[in-house]
Coordinates of C-alpha atoms and ligand atoms in Angstrom, one line a residue:
X1 CA 2.5 -8.3 16.5
X2 CA 4.5 -11.0 18.3
X3 CA 2.5 -13.4 20.5
X4 CA 3.5 -14.9 23.8
X5 CA 2.0 -17.9 25.5
X6 CA 3.2 -19.9 28.5
X7 CA 1.8 -22.7 30.6
X8 CA 2.7 -24.4 33.8
X9 CA 0.3 -27.1 35.1
X10 CA -0.6 -30.7 35.6
X11 CA -1.4 -31.3 32.0
X12 CA 0.9 -31.4 28.9
X13 CA 2.2 -27.9 28.4
X14 CA 3.3 -28.0 24.7
X15 CA -0.1 -28.6 23.1
X16 CA -1.5 -25.9 25.2
X17 CA 1.1 -23.4 24.2
X18 CA 0.8 -24.3 20.6
X19 CA -3.0 -24.0 20.7
X20 CA -2.5 -20.5 22.2
X21 CA 0.0 -19.5 19.6
X22 CA -2.4 -20.6 16.9
X23 CA -5.1 -18.4 18.3
X24 CA -2.6 -15.5 18.3
X25 CA -1.7 -16.0 14.6
X26 CA -3.9 -13.0 13.8
X27 CA -1.4 -10.7 15.5
X28 CA 1.0 -11.3 12.6
X29 CA 4.3 -13.2 12.6
X30 CA 7.0 -14.7 10.4
X31 CA 8.7 -17.3 12.7
X32 CA 7.8 -19.2 15.8
X33 CA 9.4 -21.1 18.7
X34 CA 9.0 -22.9 22.0
X35 CA 11.1 -23.8 25.0
X36 CA 10.2 -26.5 27.6
X37 CA 11.9 -28.6 30.2
X38 CA 12.3 -32.3 29.7
X39 CA 14.1 -34.5 32.2
X40 CA 15.3 -31.3 33.9
X41 CA 16.9 -30.0 30.7
X42 CA 15.8 -27.1 28.6
X43 CA 14.8 -27.8 24.9
X44 CA 14.3 -25.0 22.4
X45 CA 12.8 -25.4 19.0
X46 CA 12.3 -22.6 16.5
X47 CA 11.3 -22.4 12.9
X48 CA 10.8 -19.7 10.2
X49 CA 7.3 -19.6 8.8
X50 CA 4.0 -20.8 10.1
X51 CA 3.3 -22.5 13.5
X52 CA 2.5 -25.7 11.6
X53 CA 6.1 -25.9 10.4
X54 CA 7.3 -25.7 14.0
X55 CA 4.7 -28.3 15.1
X56 CA 6.1 -30.8 12.6
X57 CA 9.6 -30.3 14.1
X58 CA 8.5 -31.1 17.7
X59 CA 8.8 -34.7 19.0
X60 CA 5.3 -36.2 19.3
X61 CA 5.8 -38.0 22.6
X62 CA 7.0 -35.1 24.8
X63 CA 5.1 -34.6 28.1
X64 CA 6.2 -31.5 29.9
X65 CA 4.5 -29.4 32.6
X66 CA 6.0 -26.1 31.6
X67 CA 6.5 -24.4 28.3
X68 CA 6.8 -20.9 26.8
X69 CA 6.1 -20.1 23.1
X70 CA 6.4 -17.1 20.8
X71 CA 5.4 -15.9 17.3
X72 CA 7.9 -13.3 16.1
X73 CA 7.2 -10.4 13.7
X74 CA 10.8 -9.4 12.7
X75 CA 12.0 -5.9 13.7
X76 CA 15.7 -6.3 14.7
X77 CA 17.2 -8.8 12.4
X78 CA 15.6 -10.9 9.6
X79 CA 13.1 -13.7 10.1
X80 CA 15.5 -16.5 10.8
X81 CA 15.8 -19.4 13.3
X82 CA 18.6 -17.6 15.2
X83 CA 16.6 -14.4 15.6
X84 CA 13.4 -16.3 16.6
X85 CA 12.4 -16.5 20.2
X86 CA 12.8 -18.0 22.8
X87 CA 16.3 -16.5 23.4
X88 CA 18.6 -18.0 26.0
X89 CA 21.6 -16.7 27.9
X90 CA 23.1 -18.7 30.8
X91 CA 20.2 -20.1 32.9
X92 CA 17.5 -17.8 31.5
X93 CA 15.2 -18.4 28.6
X94 CA 12.9 -15.6 27.5
X95 CA 10.1 -14.7 25.0
X96 CA 9.5 -11.1 24.4
X97 CA 7.0 -8.8 22.7
X98 CA 8.0 -5.1 22.2
X99 CA 11.2 -3.3 21.5
X100 CA 14.2 -2.8 23.7
X101 CA 15.3 0.7 22.7
X102 CA 18.6 0.8 24.5
X103 CA 19.7 -2.7 23.4
X104 CA 22.8 -1.6 21.5
X105 CA 24.1 0.2 24.6
X106 CA 23.2 -2.8 26.8
X107 CA 24.9 -5.2 24.4
X108 CA 28.1 -3.2 24.6
X109 CA 28.0 -3.2 28.4
X110 CA 27.3 -6.9 28.6
X111 CA 30.0 -7.8 26.1
X112 CA 32.5 -6.2 28.5
X113 CA 31.3 -8.7 31.0
X114 CA 32.2 -11.5 28.5
X115 CA 28.6 -12.1 27.3
X116 CA 28.5 -13.5 23.8
X117 CA 25.4 -12.7 21.6
X118 CA 24.4 -15.0 18.9
X119 CA 21.3 -13.2 17.4
X120 CA 20.8 -9.7 15.9
X121 CA 17.8 -9.1 18.1
X122 CA 17.2 -6.5 20.7
X123 CA 15.6 -9.3 22.9
X124 CA 18.7 -11.2 23.6
X125 CA 19.9 -8.6 26.1
X126 CA 17.1 -9.5 28.4
X127 CA 18.1 -13.1 29.2
X128 CA 21.7 -11.9 29.3
X129 CA 20.9 -9.2 31.8
X130 CA 18.9 -11.6 34.0
X131 CA 21.7 -14.1 33.9
X132 CA 24.2 -11.4 34.8
X133 CA 22.2 -10.2 37.8
X134 CA 21.6 -13.8 38.8
X135 CA 25.3 -14.4 39.0
X136 CA 25.5 -11.5 41.5
X137 CA 22.5 -12.6 43.5
X138 CA 20.5 -15.7 42.7
X139 CA 17.0 -14.3 43.3
X140 CA 14.9 -14.5 40.2
X141 CA 12.3 -12.0 41.3
X142 CA 15.0 -9.4 42.2
X143 CA 16.7 -10.0 38.8
X144 CA 13.4 -9.3 37.0
X145 CA 12.8 -6.2 39.2
X146 CA 16.2 -4.8 38.1
X147 CA 15.1 -4.6 34.5
X148 CA 12.8 -1.7 35.2
X149 CA 15.6 0.8 35.8
X150 CA 17.9 -0.7 33.2
X151 CA 15.8 -1.3 30.1
X152 CA 14.1 1.4 28.0
X153 CA 11.4 0.6 25.5
X154 CA 8.5 -1.7 25.7
X155 CA 8.3 -5.3 26.7
X156 CA 6.0 -8.2 27.8
X157 CA 8.2 -11.0 28.9
X158 CA 7.8 -14.7 29.6
X159 CA 10.8 -16.0 31.6
X160 CA 12.0 -19.4 32.7
X161 CA 15.1 -20.2 34.7
X162 CA 16.9 -23.6 34.8
X163 CA 17.2 -23.4 38.6
X164 CA 13.4 -23.1 39.2
X165 CA 11.6 -25.5 37.0
X166 CA 8.3 -25.1 39.0
X167 CA 7.7 -21.5 38.1
X168 CA 7.0 -19.4 35.1
X169 CA 7.7 -15.7 35.5
X170 CA 6.2 -12.7 33.6
X171 CA 6.5 -9.0 33.6
X172 CA 5.5 -6.1 31.3
X173 CA 6.0 -2.5 30.4
X174 CA 4.1 -1.0 27.4
X175 CA 3.2 -4.3 25.7
X176 CA 0.1 -6.3 26.8
X177 CA 0.2 -9.5 28.9
X178 CA -2.5 -11.4 30.8
X179 CA -2.2 -14.1 33.4
X180 CA -4.9 -16.8 33.2
X181 CA -6.1 -19.4 35.7
X182 CA -7.4 -22.7 34.4
X183 CA -8.6 -25.8 36.3
X184 CA -5.3 -27.7 36.1
X185 CA -2.7 -25.1 35.4
X186 CA -2.0 -21.4 34.7
X187 CA -1.2 -19.4 31.6
X188 CA 0.5 -16.3 30.4
X189 CA -0.6 -14.8 27.1
X190 CA -0.5 -11.7 25.0
X191 CA -4.2 -11.7 24.5
X192 CA -7.4 -13.4 25.8
X193 CA -8.1 -15.5 22.6
X194 CA -5.0 -17.6 23.3
X195 CA -6.5 -19.1 26.5
X196 CA -10.2 -19.2 25.8
X197 CA -10.1 -22.9 24.9
X198 CA -9.1 -23.7 28.5
X199 CA -10.4 -20.9 30.7
X200 CA -12.1 -17.5 30.6
X201 CA -10.7 -16.3 34.0
X202 CA -7.7 -13.9 33.8
X203 CA -5.8 -11.1 35.4
X204 CA -4.4 -8.0 33.6
X205 CA -0.8 -7.4 34.5
X206 CA 0.0 -3.7 35.1
X207 CA 3.2 -1.9 34.2
X208 CA 6.3 -3.4 36.0
X209 CA 4.3 -5.9 37.9
X210 CA 5.9 -9.4 38.1
X211 CA 3.9 -12.6 38.1
X212 CA 5.4 -15.8 39.6
X213 CA 3.3 -18.7 38.4
X214 CA 3.3 -22.3 39.5
X215 CA 0.9 -25.2 38.7
X216 CA -1.6 -24.1 41.3
X217 CA -0.6 -20.7 42.4
X218 CA -0.4 -17.2 40.8
X219 CA 1.5 -14.7 42.9
X220 CA 1.7 -11.1 41.6
X221 CA 4.1 -8.5 42.9
X222 CA 4.3 -4.8 42.3
X223 CA 7.5 -3.1 41.2
X224 CA 8.7 -3.0 44.9
X225 CA 8.2 -6.8 45.1
X226 CA 5.3 -6.4 47.5
X227 CA 2.7 -9.1 46.9
X228 CA -0.6 -7.6 45.6
X229 CA -4.1 -8.8 45.0
X230 CA -5.5 -8.4 41.5
X231 CA -9.1 -8.3 40.4
X232 CA -10.0 -11.6 38.6
X233 CA -11.7 -10.8 35.2
X234 CA -14.0 -13.0 33.3
X235 CA -14.2 -12.9 29.5
X236 CA -17.9 -12.4 29.0
X237 CA -18.2 -13.6 25.4
X238 CA -18.5 -17.2 24.2
X239 CA -15.3 -19.1 23.4
X240 CA -17.0 -19.8 20.0
X241 CA -16.7 -16.1 19.1
X242 CA -13.1 -16.9 18.2
X243 CA -13.9 -19.9 16.0
X244 CA -14.6 -19.8 12.3
X245 CA -18.1 -21.3 12.8
X246 CA -18.2 -22.6 9.2
X247 CA -17.0 -19.5 7.5
X248 CA -14.0 -19.8 5.2
X249 CA -12.2 -16.9 6.7
X250 CA -12.4 -14.7 9.8
X251 CA -12.6 -11.6 7.6
X252 CA -15.9 -12.9 6.1
X253 CA -17.2 -14.1 9.4
X254 CA -16.5 -10.8 11.0
X255 CA -18.2 -8.8 8.2
X256 CA -21.2 -11.0 8.6
X257 CA -21.4 -10.2 12.3
X258 CA -21.8 -6.5 11.5
X259 CA -25.6 -6.2 11.9
X260 CA -25.2 -7.6 15.4
X261 CA -22.2 -5.6 16.2
X262 CA -24.0 -2.4 15.2
X263 CA -27.0 -3.3 17.4
X264 CA -24.8 -4.3 20.4
X265 CA -22.8 -1.0 20.2
X266 CA -25.9 1.1 19.7
X267 CA -27.9 -0.6 22.5
X268 CA -24.9 -0.2 24.9
X269 CA -25.2 3.6 24.7
X270 CA -28.8 4.3 23.8
X271 CA -32.1 3.3 25.1
X272 CA -35.5 4.7 24.1
X273 CA -33.8 7.3 21.9
X274 CA -31.9 8.6 24.8
X275 CA -28.3 8.2 25.9
X276 CA -27.6 6.0 28.9
X277 CA -25.2 6.9 31.6
X278 CA -22.5 5.1 29.7
X279 CA -21.8 8.4 27.8
X280 CA -19.6 10.8 29.6
X281 CA -20.3 14.6 29.9
X282 CA -18.4 16.1 27.0
X283 CA -20.2 19.4 26.3
X284 CA -17.5 21.8 27.6
X285 CA -14.9 20.9 25.0
X286 CA -14.4 23.6 22.3
X287 CA -11.8 21.8 20.2
X288 CA -11.2 18.2 19.4
X289 CA -8.1 16.3 18.1
X290 CA -8.7 12.8 16.9
X291 CA -5.6 10.6 16.7
X292 CA -5.4 7.1 15.4
X293 CA -3.6 4.8 12.9
X294 CA -4.8 2.9 9.8
X295 CA -8.5 2.3 9.5
X296 CA -9.1 3.8 12.9
X297 CA -7.7 7.1 11.5
X298 CA -10.3 6.9 8.7
X299 CA -13.0 6.5 11.3
X300 CA -11.6 9.7 12.8
X301 CA -12.0 11.5 9.4
X302 CA -15.7 10.5 9.3
X303 CA -16.0 11.7 12.9
X304 CA -14.5 15.1 12.0
X305 CA -17.2 15.7 9.4
X306 CA -20.0 14.6 11.7
X307 CA -18.9 16.5 14.8
X308 CA -18.1 19.6 12.9
X309 CA -21.4 19.6 11.0
X310 CA -23.5 18.9 14.1
X311 CA -21.7 20.5 17.0
X312 CA -19.8 23.3 15.1
X313 CA -16.6 22.4 17.0
X314 CA -13.3 22.4 15.1
X315 CA -11.9 18.9 14.8
X316 CA -8.4 18.0 13.5
X317 CA -7.6 14.4 12.7
X318 CA -4.0 13.2 12.9
X319 CA -2.0 10.0 12.3
X320 CA -0.7 9.0 15.7
X321 CA 2.9 8.4 14.5
X322 CA 3.1 12.1 13.4
X323 CA 1.0 13.7 16.3
X324 CA 3.7 13.2 19.0
X325 CA 6.3 15.1 17.1
X326 CA 4.4 18.1 15.8
X327 CA 3.1 21.2 17.4
X328 CA -0.4 20.6 18.8
X329 CA -2.1 23.8 19.7
X330 CA -4.3 22.6 22.4
X331 CA -5.7 24.2 25.5
X332 CA -7.8 23.2 28.5
X333 CA -10.9 23.0 26.4
X334 CA -9.3 20.5 24.0
X335 CA -10.4 16.9 24.0
X336 CA -8.0 14.3 22.4
X337 CA -9.9 11.3 21.1
X338 CA -7.8 8.2 20.5
X339 CA -9.4 5.5 18.3
X340 CA -8.0 2.0 18.4
X341 CA -9.4 -1.5 17.9
X342 CA -6.7 -3.2 19.9
X343 CA -6.1 -0.5 22.4
X344 CA -2.4 -1.4 22.2
X345 CA -1.1 0.3 19.0
X346 CA 2.2 1.8 20.2
X347 CA 1.9 5.0 18.2
X348 CA -1.7 5.7 19.4
X349 CA -0.7 4.9 23.0
X350 CA 2.3 7.3 22.8
X351 CA 0.0 10.0 21.5
X352 CA -2.4 9.5 24.3
X353 CA 0.5 9.6 26.9
X354 CA 1.8 12.9 25.3
X355 CA -1.7 14.5 25.6
X356 CA -1.9 13.3 29.2
X357 CA 1.5 14.7 30.1
X358 CA 0.4 18.0 28.7
X359 CA -2.6 18.0 31.0
X360 CA -5.2 17.4 28.2
X361 CA -8.3 15.2 28.7
X362 CA -8.4 12.1 26.5
X363 CA -11.2 9.9 25.4
X364 CA -10.5 6.4 24.0
X365 CA -12.7 4.5 21.6
X366 CA -11.5 1.0 22.0
X367 CA -12.6 -2.6 21.3
X368 CA -10.3 -4.7 23.6
X369 CA -11.4 -4.5 27.2
X370 CA -8.7 -3.6 29.7
X371 CA -6.2 -2.7 26.9
X372 CA -3.5 -0.1 27.7
X373 CA -5.3 2.8 25.8
X374 CA -8.6 1.9 27.5
X375 CA -7.0 1.9 30.9
X376 CA -5.0 5.1 30.5
X377 CA -7.5 7.5 28.9
X378 CA -9.6 10.0 31.0
X379 CA -12.8 8.5 29.5
X380 CA -13.1 5.2 27.7
X381 CA -15.9 4.2 25.4
X382 CA -16.0 0.6 24.2
X383 CA -17.3 -0.5 20.9
X384 CA -19.1 -3.8 21.2
X385 CA -17.5 -5.7 18.3
X386 CA -16.2 -8.7 20.2
X387 CA -12.8 -10.3 19.4
X388 CA -11.6 -9.4 15.9
X389 CA -9.2 -12.0 14.5
X390 CA -8.6 -11.1 10.8
X391 CA -5.8 -8.6 10.5
X392 CA -7.9 -6.4 8.2
X393 CA -10.4 -4.7 10.5
X394 CA -14.0 -4.8 9.4
X395 CA -16.6 -5.1 12.1
X396 CA -14.5 -2.9 14.5
X397 CA -14.5 -0.2 11.8
X398 CA -18.3 -0.4 11.5
X399 CA -18.7 -0.3 15.3
X400 CA -16.2 2.6 15.6
X401 CA -18.2 4.5 12.9
X402 CA -21.4 3.9 14.8
X403 CA -19.9 5.2 18.0
X404 CA -18.4 8.2 16.3
X405 CA -21.9 9.1 15.0
X406 CA -23.4 8.6 18.5
X407 CA -20.6 10.8 19.9
X408 CA -21.4 13.6 17.4
X409 CA -25.1 13.5 18.4
X410 CA -24.2 13.4 22.1
X411 CA -21.8 16.4 21.9
X412 CA -24.2 18.4 19.8
X413 CA -27.2 17.3 21.8
X414 CA -29.1 16.5 18.6
X415 CA -31.1 13.6 20.2
X416 CA -33.7 13.9 17.4
X417 CA -31.1 12.2 15.1
X418 CA -31.1 9.0 17.2
X419 CA -34.2 7.8 15.4
X420 CA -32.1 7.3 12.2
X421 CA -30.3 4.4 13.9
X422 CA -33.6 2.5 14.4
X423 CA -33.8 -0.5 12.1
X424 CA -30.5 0.2 10.5
X425 CA -29.4 -3.4 11.2
X426 CA -31.9 -4.6 8.6
X427 CA -30.3 -2.4 6.0
X428 CA -26.9 -3.8 7.1
X429 CA -28.2 -7.3 6.7
X430 CA -29.6 -6.5 3.2
X431 CA -26.1 -5.2 2.1
X432 CA -24.4 -8.3 3.6
X433 CA -26.7 -10.6 1.5
X434 CA -25.7 -9.0 -1.9
X435 CA -23.2 -10.8 -4.2
X436 CA -20.1 -8.6 -4.7
X437 CA -18.2 -11.2 -6.8
X438 CA -19.1 -9.6 -10.1
X439 CA -17.4 -6.3 -9.0
X440 CA -14.4 -8.3 -7.7
X441 CA -14.1 -10.2 -11.0
X442 CA -14.0 -6.9 -12.9
X443 CA -10.9 -5.6 -11.0
X444 CA -9.0 -8.5 -9.4
X445 CA -6.3 -8.7 -12.1
X446 CA -5.5 -5.0 -11.9
X447 CA -2.5 -3.6 -10.1
X448 CA -3.8 0.0 -9.5
X449 CA -7.3 0.9 -8.5
X450 CA -8.5 4.4 -7.9
X451 CA -11.1 5.3 -5.3
X452 CA -12.6 8.7 -5.5
X453 CA -15.1 10.6 -3.4
X454 CA -15.6 13.8 -1.4
X455 CA -16.0 14.5 2.4
X456 CA -17.0 11.4 4.3
X457 CA -17.1 9.5 1.0
X458 CA -13.4 10.3 0.7
X459 CA -12.7 8.8 4.1
X460 CA -14.6 5.7 3.0
X461 CA -12.5 5.7 -0.2
X462 CA -9.4 5.6 2.0
X463 CA -10.8 2.6 3.9
X464 CA -11.8 0.8 0.7
X465 CA -8.3 1.3 -0.8
X466 CA -6.6 0.1 2.4
X467 CA -8.7 -3.1 2.5
X468 CA -7.5 -3.8 -1.0
X469 CA -3.9 -3.1 -0.2
X470 CA -4.0 -5.1 3.0
X471 CA -5.7 -8.3 1.7
X472 CA -4.9 -8.3 -2.0
X473 CA -1.7 -6.4 -2.3
X474 CA -3.2 -4.3 -5.1
X475 CA -2.3 -0.6 -5.0
X476 CA -5.7 0.8 -4.1
X477 CA -5.3 4.6 -4.0
X478 CA -7.9 7.1 -2.7
X479 CA -8.3 10.7 -4.0
X480 CA -10.6 13.5 -3.1
X481 CA -12.7 13.5 -6.3
X482 CA -12.3 17.2 -6.8
X483 CA -8.5 17.0 -6.6
X484 CA -8.2 14.4 -9.3
X485 CA -8.0 17.0 -12.1
X486 CA -5.0 18.7 -10.4
X487 CA -2.6 15.9 -11.5
X488 CA -3.8 12.4 -11.0
X489 CA -6.2 12.3 -13.8
X490 CA -3.2 12.0 -16.1
X491 CA -3.0 8.3 -14.9
X492 CA -6.6 7.5 -16.1
X493 CA -6.6 5.7 -19.4
X494 CA -8.9 3.1 -21.1
X495 CA -10.1 0.5 -18.6
X496 CA -8.4 2.1 -15.6
X497 CA -10.6 0.8 -12.7
X498 CA -12.2 3.7 -10.7
X499 CA -14.5 3.1 -7.7
X500 CA -16.5 6.3 -7.3
X501 CA -18.4 6.8 -4.0
X502 CA -21.2 9.4 -4.1
X503 CA -23.6 9.2 -1.2
X504 CA -23.3 12.7 0.2
X505 CA -26.2 15.0 -1.0
X506 CA -24.1 18.1 -0.4
X507 CA -21.5 17.2 -2.9
X508 CA -23.3 14.7 -5.0
X509 CA -23.5 16.7 -8.2
X510 CA -19.8 17.7 -8.0
X511 CA -18.7 14.1 -7.3
X512 CA -20.7 12.8 -10.2
X513 CA -19.0 15.4 -12.5
X514 CA -15.6 14.2 -11.3
X515 CA -16.6 10.5 -12.0
X516 CA -17.8 11.5 -15.5
X517 CA -14.4 13.1 -16.1
X518 CA -12.8 9.7 -15.6
X519 CA -15.5 8.0 -17.7
X520 CA -14.8 10.5 -20.5
X521 CA -11.3 9.1 -20.4
X522 CA -12.7 5.6 -20.8
X523 CA -12.1 4.5 -17.2
X524 CA -14.0 1.4 -16.0
X525 CA -16.2 2.8 -13.3
X526 CA -18.0 1.1 -10.4
X527 CA -20.3 3.6 -8.7
X528 CA -21.4 3.3 -5.1
X529 CA -24.3 5.6 -4.5
X530 CA -27.7 6.0 -2.8
X531 CA -29.6 7.9 -5.5
X532 CA -30.4 7.7 -9.2
X533 CA -27.6 9.1 -11.3
X534 CA -27.1 9.5 -15.1
X535 CA -26.4 6.0 -16.5
X536 CA -23.5 7.2 -18.7
X537 CA -21.2 7.7 -15.7
X538 CA -20.7 4.1 -14.6
X539 CA -20.1 0.5 -15.9
X540 CA -21.4 -1.2 -12.7
X541 CA -23.6 0.2 -10.0
X542 CA -23.9 -0.6 -6.3
X543 CA -27.0 0.9 -4.7
X544 CA -26.9 1.7 -1.0
X545 CA -30.2 2.2 0.9
X546 CA -30.8 6.0 1.3
X547 CA -30.5 7.0 4.9
X548 CA -29.6 10.1 6.9
X549 CA -26.0 11.2 6.5
X550 CA -25.3 10.5 10.2
X551 CA -25.6 6.8 9.6
X552 CA -24.8 6.6 5.9
X553 CA -21.0 5.7 6.3
X554 CA -22.1 2.6 8.4
X555 CA -23.8 1.2 5.3
X556 CA -21.4 2.4 2.6
X557 CA -18.4 0.6 4.0
X558 CA -20.0 -2.8 3.7
X559 CA -19.6 -3.2 -0.1
X560 CA -16.0 -1.8 0.1
X561 CA -15.1 -4.5 2.7
X562 CA -16.8 -7.3 0.8
X563 CA -15.2 -6.3 -2.5
X564 CA -11.8 -6.3 -0.7
X565 CA -12.6 -9.8 0.6
X566 CA -13.7 -11.2 -2.8
X567 CA -10.8 -9.7 -4.7
X568 CA -8.3 -11.2 -2.2
X569 CA -10.1 -14.6 -2.6
X570 CA -9.9 -14.5 -6.4
X571 CA -6.2 -13.7 -6.1
X572 CA -5.6 -16.6 -3.7
X573 CA -4.2 -14.4 -0.9
X574 CA -3.8 -15.4 2.7
X575 CA -6.8 -13.3 3.6
X576 CA -6.7 -13.4 7.4
X577 CA -3.0 -13.1 7.7
X578 CA -1.6 -10.8 5.0
X579 CA 2.1 -10.7 4.6
X580 CA 4.1 -8.2 6.6
X581 CA 1.1 -7.0 8.6
X582 CA 0.2 -7.3 12.2
X583 CA -3.2 -6.9 13.9
X584 CA -1.8 -5.1 16.9
X585 CA 1.2 -3.0 16.1
X586 CA 3.1 -2.7 19.3
X587 CA 6.2 -1.0 17.9
X588 CA 6.5 2.7 17.1
Ligands
LIG601 C1 -2.5 -2.1 11.9 C2 -3.6 -2.8 11.1 C3 -4.7 -1.8 10.6 C4 -5.2 -1.1 11.8 C5 -4.1 -0.3 12.6 C6 -4.6 0.3 13.8 O1 -1.7 -1.3 11.1 O2 -3.0 -3.5 10.0 O3 -5.7 -2.5 10.0 O4 -6.2 -0.2 11.4 O5 -3.1 -1.2 12.9 O6 -4.9 -0.6 14.8 P1 -5.8 -0.3 16.1 O7 -5.8 -1.6 16.9 O8 -5.1 0.8 16.8 O9 -7.1 0.1 15.6

């Protein structure tokens, strides 16, 4: 959600910034803009729509050593040129990711000081404030420092000032930002993929730290403007991991990485059917709250069933945006588990902070190394999914589910169950090789599709339905199979598409009865199961290899993801960048 890139160096800044923005496309955006100096003067170009539209508007022959760029996902004010970033007031030009919560109040105050605002955005108060402070004392670092006590909300900022065309400035609070060091220049960016083409060396900026970056020097200050030394990090993966490598879409590429992602995650925590030291000691907790958003929340639901069944510990699963505002009856033996691919989801981060404020231990299950949630939790367990670019999560879901299952085994000390993970990658590969187009063809013209299942199968129904909504804009809706008869079955008529999931032995017979109830009303049923069932209850069948329930969801999700992909393809949707969605939702 909103991407920031900036470059200052010996080489041409604009192509580098545009490259970076292109790699951040996956975060979701609806307009883009850049600012750069040419012959000592600032130039700003902004356009609604894709980065390619912006690129066409930029002069081809520009050579500039410093530029900042931004992709905007509209929050305050529609997607328009005026509301796009960079925003400028006086001598300051700024790109921003996050939300300035007290912007209305600040605008009012600044208007009294004769500042004129041209956009509807919250962001415009930032260059206005900086310019106002600068008029009082022309010290850029001090002006940025003053934001800390004035601005509430979240921000990652890239800042340039007309009076200092050798330095790019950056600071953050709540929203992510990295500073990267390349051979002939330095970058700022919202995320590592933006800079991988040029370097894999970077620093993570912590809350309220300020970076002052020139062609050959990066200086980082703490909130008191004392110079500090930061640990230089190296992105361990290959730069190729963020390229399509011949796949038509990132979503497809990422689904096809799932056998390896499973192995990498499993091997990171387990060796010789024993846990490595990478697993923290968690046996003293008597109650668990799992908090997450979107797909990560559905992983939480799977986790609830597994932990409760194996460890006999009560687990509640909550959507992060609700969790903060409700009564949470925790005690010193409660563990709050936050699941997040990006590690930056604002609602999940806020829930984590609330639990911490209340003195409760937190455990983060995260993909992005060094992300805010990963850094702030008491314990952090990484999934080993690698960079996930497609907005609709797939491989991270599979890796999170793998880790949830391992966590359930660890908490319950049921090490005997680890053997069920051995060789699972072959079964994943088998499912990846199947052709799911026939199922997609049967449903892609529908506007409503029902997913029904019980227990963990229901959590998978939710994920299957979300994949369809996200990538195909079809209203996929999930129901607990047993609940259907209490109202929703009234919607089932001839040819209504129903995807039934029945893999759980415990509830198999009951789920099959519920599926038959829809078939009796002439629904068009695609059944996903792992055992022979009466042939009268489905039109199409997807057989999943039969495995222990602890690993079963890892397999079942694969056809759901691939059906989602194939349906989106048949409908001609922009699969990797669905409308209105963002990969990393950094607003609450
Ligand atoms: C967004 C995405 C979802 C994702 C959710 C949580 O809404 O569109 O696909 O599941 O964020 O993201 P996280 O990074 O916290 O897992």
